[in-house]
XYZ file of N, CA and C in Angstrom:
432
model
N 7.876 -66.872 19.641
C 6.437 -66.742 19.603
C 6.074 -65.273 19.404
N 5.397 -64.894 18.176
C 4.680 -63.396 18.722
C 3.094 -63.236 18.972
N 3.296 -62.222 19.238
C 1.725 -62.061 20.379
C 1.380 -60.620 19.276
N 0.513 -60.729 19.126
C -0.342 -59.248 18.711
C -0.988 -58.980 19.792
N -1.354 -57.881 20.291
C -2.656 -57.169 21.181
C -3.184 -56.235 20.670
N -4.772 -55.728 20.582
C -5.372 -55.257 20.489
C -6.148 -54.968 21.454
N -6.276 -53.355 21.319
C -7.212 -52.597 22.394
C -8.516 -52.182 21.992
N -9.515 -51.816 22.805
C -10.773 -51.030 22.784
C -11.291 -50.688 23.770
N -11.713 -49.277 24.015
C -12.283 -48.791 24.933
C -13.549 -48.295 24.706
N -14.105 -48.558 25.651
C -15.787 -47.934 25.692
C -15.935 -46.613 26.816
N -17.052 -45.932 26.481
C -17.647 -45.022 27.500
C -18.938 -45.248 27.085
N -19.248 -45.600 28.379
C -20.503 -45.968 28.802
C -21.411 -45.095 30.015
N -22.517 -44.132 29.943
C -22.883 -43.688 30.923
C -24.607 -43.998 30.970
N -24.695 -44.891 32.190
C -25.940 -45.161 32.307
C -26.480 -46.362 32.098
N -28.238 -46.880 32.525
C -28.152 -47.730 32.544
C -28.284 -48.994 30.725
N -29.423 -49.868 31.023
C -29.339 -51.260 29.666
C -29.482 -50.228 28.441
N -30.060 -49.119 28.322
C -30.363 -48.361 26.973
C -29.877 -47.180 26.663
N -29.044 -46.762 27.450
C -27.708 -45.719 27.257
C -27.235 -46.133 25.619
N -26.830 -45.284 25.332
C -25.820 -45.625 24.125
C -24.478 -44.932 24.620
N -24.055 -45.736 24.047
C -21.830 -45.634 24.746
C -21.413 -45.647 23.332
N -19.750 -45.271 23.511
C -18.982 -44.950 22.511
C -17.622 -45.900 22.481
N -17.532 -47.130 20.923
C -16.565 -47.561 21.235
C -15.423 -46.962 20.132
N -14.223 -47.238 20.782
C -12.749 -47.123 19.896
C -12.137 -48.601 19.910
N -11.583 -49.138 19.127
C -11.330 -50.165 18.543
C -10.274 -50.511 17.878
N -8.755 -49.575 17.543
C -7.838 -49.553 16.445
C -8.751 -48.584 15.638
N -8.814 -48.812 13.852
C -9.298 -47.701 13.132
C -11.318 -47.729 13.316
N -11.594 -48.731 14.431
C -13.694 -48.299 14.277
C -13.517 -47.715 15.456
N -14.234 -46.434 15.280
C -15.081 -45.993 15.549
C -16.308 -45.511 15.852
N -17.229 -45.828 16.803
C -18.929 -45.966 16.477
C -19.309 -46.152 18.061
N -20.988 -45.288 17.520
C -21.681 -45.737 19.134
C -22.212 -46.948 19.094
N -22.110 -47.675 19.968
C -22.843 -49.007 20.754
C -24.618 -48.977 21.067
N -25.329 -49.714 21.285
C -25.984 -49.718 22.096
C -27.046 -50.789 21.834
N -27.694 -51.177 22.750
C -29.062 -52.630 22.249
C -29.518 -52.047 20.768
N -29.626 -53.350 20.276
C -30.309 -53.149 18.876
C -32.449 -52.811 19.258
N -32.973 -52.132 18.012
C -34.251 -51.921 18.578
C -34.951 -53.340 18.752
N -34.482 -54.362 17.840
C -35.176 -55.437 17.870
C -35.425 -56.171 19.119
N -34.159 -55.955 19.906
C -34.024 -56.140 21.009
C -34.475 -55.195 22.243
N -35.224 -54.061 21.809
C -35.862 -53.177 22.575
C -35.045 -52.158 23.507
N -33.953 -51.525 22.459
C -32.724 -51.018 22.897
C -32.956 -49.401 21.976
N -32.274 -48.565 22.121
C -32.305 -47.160 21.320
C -32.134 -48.053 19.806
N -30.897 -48.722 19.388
C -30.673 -48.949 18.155
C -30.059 -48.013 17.321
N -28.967 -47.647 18.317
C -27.983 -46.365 17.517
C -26.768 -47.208 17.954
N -25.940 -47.634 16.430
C -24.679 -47.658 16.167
C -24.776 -49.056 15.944
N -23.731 -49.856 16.251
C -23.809 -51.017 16.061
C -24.024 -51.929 17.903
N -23.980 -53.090 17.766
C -24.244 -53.751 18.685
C -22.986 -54.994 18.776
N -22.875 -55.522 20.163
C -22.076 -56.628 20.170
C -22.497 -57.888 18.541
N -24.007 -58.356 18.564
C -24.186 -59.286 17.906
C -24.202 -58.619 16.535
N -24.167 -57.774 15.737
C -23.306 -57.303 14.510
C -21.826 -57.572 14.689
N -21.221 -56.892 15.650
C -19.765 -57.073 15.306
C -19.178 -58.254 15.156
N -19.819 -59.114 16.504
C -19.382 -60.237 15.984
C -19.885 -61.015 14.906
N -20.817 -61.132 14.517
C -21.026 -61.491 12.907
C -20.011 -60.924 12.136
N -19.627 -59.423 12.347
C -18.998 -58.767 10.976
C -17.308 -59.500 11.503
N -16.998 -59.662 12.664
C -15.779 -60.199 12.825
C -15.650 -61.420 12.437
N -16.804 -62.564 12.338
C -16.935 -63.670 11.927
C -16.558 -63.797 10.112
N -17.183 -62.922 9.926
C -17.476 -62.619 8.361
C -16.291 -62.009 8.160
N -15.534 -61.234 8.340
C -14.339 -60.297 8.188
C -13.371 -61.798 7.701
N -13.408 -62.445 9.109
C -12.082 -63.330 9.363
C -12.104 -64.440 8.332
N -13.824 -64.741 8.183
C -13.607 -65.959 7.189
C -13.287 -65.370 5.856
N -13.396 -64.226 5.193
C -13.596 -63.621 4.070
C -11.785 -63.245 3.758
N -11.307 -63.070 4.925
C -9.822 -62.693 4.241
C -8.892 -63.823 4.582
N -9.598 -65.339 6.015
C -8.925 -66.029 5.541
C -8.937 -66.877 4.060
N -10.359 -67.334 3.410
C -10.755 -67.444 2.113
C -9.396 -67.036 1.306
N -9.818 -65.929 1.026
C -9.117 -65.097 -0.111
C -7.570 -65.493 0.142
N -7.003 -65.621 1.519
C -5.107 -66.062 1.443
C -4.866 -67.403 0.954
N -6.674 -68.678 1.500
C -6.130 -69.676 1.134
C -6.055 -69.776 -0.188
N -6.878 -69.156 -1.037
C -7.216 -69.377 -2.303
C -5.816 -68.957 -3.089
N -5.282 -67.537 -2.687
C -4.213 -66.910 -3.197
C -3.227 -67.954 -3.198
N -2.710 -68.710 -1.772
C -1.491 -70.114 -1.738
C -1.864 -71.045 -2.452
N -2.914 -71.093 -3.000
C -3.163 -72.232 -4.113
C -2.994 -72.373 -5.272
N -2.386 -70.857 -5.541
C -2.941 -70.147 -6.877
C -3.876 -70.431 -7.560
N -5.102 -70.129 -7.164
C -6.742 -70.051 -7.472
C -6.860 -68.796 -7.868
N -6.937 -68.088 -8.846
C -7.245 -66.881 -8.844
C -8.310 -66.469 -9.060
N -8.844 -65.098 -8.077
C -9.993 -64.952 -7.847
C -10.592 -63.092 -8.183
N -11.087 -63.434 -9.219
C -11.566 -62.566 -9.651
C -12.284 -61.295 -8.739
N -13.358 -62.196 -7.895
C -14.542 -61.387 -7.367
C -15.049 -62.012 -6.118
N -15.187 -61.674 -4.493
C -15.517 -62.627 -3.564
C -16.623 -61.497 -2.961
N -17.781 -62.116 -2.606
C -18.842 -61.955 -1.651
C -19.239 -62.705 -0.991
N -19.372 -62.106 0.542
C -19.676 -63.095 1.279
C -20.642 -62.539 2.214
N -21.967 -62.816 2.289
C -23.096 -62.206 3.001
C -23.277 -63.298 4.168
N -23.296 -62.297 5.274
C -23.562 -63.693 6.393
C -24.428 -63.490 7.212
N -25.654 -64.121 7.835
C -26.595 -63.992 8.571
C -26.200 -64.803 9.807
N -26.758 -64.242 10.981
C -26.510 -64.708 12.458
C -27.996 -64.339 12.977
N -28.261 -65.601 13.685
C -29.654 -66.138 15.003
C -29.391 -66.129 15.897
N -29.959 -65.164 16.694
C -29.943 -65.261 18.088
C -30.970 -65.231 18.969
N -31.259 -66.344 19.476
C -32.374 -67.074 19.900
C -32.588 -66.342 21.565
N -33.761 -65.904 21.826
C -34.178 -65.665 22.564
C -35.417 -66.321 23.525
N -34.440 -67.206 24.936
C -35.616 -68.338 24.777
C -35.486 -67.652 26.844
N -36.712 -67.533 27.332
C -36.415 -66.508 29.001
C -35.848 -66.091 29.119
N -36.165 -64.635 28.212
C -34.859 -63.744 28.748
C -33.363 -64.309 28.296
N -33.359 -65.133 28.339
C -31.568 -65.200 27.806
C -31.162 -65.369 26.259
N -30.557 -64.087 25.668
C -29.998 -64.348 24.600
C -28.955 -65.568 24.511
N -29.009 -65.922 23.259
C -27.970 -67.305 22.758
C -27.702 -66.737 20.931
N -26.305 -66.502 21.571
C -25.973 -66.542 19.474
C -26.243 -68.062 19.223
N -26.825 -68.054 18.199
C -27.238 -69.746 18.078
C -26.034 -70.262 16.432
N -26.274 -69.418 15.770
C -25.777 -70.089 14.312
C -25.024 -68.671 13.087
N -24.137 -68.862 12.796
C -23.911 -68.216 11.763
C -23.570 -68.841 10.161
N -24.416 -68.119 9.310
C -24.531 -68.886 8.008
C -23.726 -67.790 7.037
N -22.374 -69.243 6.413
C -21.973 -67.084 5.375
C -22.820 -67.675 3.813
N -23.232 -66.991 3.021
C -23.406 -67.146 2.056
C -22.328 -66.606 0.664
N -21.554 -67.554 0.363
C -20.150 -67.232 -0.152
C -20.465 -67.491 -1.601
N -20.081 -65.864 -2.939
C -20.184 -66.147 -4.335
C -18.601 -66.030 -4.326
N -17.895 -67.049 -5.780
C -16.960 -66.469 -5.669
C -16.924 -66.109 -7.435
N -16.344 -65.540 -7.954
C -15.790 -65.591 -9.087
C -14.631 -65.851 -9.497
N -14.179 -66.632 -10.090
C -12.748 -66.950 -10.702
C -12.183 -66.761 -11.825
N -10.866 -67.058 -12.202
C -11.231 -66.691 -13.579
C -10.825 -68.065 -14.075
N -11.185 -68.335 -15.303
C -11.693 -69.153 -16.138
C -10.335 -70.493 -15.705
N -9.172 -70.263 -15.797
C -7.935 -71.489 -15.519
C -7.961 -71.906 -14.210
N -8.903 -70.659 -12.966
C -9.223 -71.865 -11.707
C -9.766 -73.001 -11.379
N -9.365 -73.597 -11.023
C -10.199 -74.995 -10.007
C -11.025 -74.968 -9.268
N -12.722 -75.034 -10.266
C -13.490 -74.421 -8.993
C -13.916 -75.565 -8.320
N -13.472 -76.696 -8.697
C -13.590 -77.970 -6.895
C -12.527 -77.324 -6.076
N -11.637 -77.574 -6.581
C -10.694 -76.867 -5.333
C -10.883 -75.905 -4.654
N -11.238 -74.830 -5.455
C -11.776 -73.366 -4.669
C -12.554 -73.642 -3.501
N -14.001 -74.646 -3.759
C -15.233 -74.837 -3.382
C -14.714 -75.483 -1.896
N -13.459 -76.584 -1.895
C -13.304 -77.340 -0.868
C -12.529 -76.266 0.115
N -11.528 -75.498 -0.299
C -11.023 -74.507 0.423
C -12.305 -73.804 1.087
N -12.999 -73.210 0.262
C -14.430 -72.188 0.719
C -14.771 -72.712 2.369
N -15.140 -74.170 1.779
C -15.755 -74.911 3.098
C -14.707 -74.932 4.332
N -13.432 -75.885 3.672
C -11.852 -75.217 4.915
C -11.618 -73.898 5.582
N -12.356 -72.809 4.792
C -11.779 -71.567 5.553
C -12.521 -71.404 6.260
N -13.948 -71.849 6.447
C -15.111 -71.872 7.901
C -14.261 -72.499 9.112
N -13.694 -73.379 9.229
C -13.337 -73.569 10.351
C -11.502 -73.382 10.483
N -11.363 -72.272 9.784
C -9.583 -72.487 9.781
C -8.918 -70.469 10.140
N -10.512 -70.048 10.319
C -10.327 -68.881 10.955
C -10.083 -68.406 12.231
N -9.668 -67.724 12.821
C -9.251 -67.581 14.256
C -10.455 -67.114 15.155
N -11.489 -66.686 14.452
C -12.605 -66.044 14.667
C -13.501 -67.592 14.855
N -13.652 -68.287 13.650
C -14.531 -69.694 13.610
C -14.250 -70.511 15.000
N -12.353 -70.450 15.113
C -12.062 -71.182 15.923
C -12.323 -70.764 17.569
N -12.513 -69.511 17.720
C -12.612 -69.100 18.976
C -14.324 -69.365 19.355
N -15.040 -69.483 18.413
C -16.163 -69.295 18.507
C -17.054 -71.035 18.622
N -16.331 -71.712 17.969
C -16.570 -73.319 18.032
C -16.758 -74.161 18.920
N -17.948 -74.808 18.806
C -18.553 -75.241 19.709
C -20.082 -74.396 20.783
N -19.265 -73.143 20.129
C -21.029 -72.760 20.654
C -21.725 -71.956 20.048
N -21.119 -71.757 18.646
C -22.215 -70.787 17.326
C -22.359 -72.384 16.310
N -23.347 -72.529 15.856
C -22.907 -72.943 14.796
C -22.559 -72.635 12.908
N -22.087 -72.691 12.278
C -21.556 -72.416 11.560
C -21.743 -72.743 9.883
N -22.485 -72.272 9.153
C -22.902 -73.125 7.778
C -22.254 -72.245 6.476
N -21.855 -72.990 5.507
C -21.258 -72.048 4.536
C -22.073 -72.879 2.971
N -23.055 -71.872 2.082
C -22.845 -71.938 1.256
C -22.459 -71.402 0.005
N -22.189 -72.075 -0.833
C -21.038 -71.494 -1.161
C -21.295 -71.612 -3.287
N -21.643 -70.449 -3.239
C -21.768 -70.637 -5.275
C -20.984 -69.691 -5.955
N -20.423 -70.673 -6.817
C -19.512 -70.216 -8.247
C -20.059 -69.483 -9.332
N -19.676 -68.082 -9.215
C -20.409 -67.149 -10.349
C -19.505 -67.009 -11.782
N -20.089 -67.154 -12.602
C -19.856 -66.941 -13.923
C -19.506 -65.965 -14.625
């Protein structure tokens, strides 16, 4: 069996609107409440990262499944929006939507591509850790 671990440390001084400093492997960046959320709004925030970790994980698992298929893929974007519902005081990540273009080149299978697209939403380690209490939508268009 192998195990990967990964570290991150924060410094944090002070109280809900402090901004702190995280390390991560190669990120680097200050933390702190987003303004929307009535926070300073310097650096990034938990609910970015995890979107961008959501988005990271589905985007490069995508691209390996496509590669074992030999699908070849020209060009991948994947823009993803996340809701987080604010209902008394208590935040709830509610949903993350990726919006996936892909480009191929012309001898790919773009059903096949398209059904993988949808497979790699829930075949990420990120999707999977997160399942059952984000929900999760992928659509997904073939660019020319």
């Amino acid at each position: 069996m192998v195990k990967h671990l990964f570290n991150s440390h924060i410094d944090w001084v002070g109280g809900r609107n402090s901004i702190g400093d995280l390390q991560a492997g190669a990120l680097n960046e200050k933390i702190s409440i987003p303004k929307t959320m009535d926070g300073p709004g310097v650096g990034t925030n938990p609910d970015e990262m995890l979107l961008g970790a959501a988005s990271t994980c589905y985007s490069i698992t995508l691209a390996a499944m496509l590669e074992r298929n030999d699908i070849l893929l020209e060009h991948l974007k994947v823009d993803a929006k996340g809701i987080v519902d604010v209902t008394k005081g208590t935040f709830t990540y509610e949903k993350i939507t990726y919006h996936v273009a892909m480009k191929l080149t012309k001898e790919s299978d773009e059903v096949k591509a398209i059904k993988l697209a949808k497979r790699a939403e829930s075949s990420c380690m990120i999707s999977r850790a997160i399942q059952g209490n984000i929900e999760l939508e992928t659509i997904i268009r073939i660019e020319k």
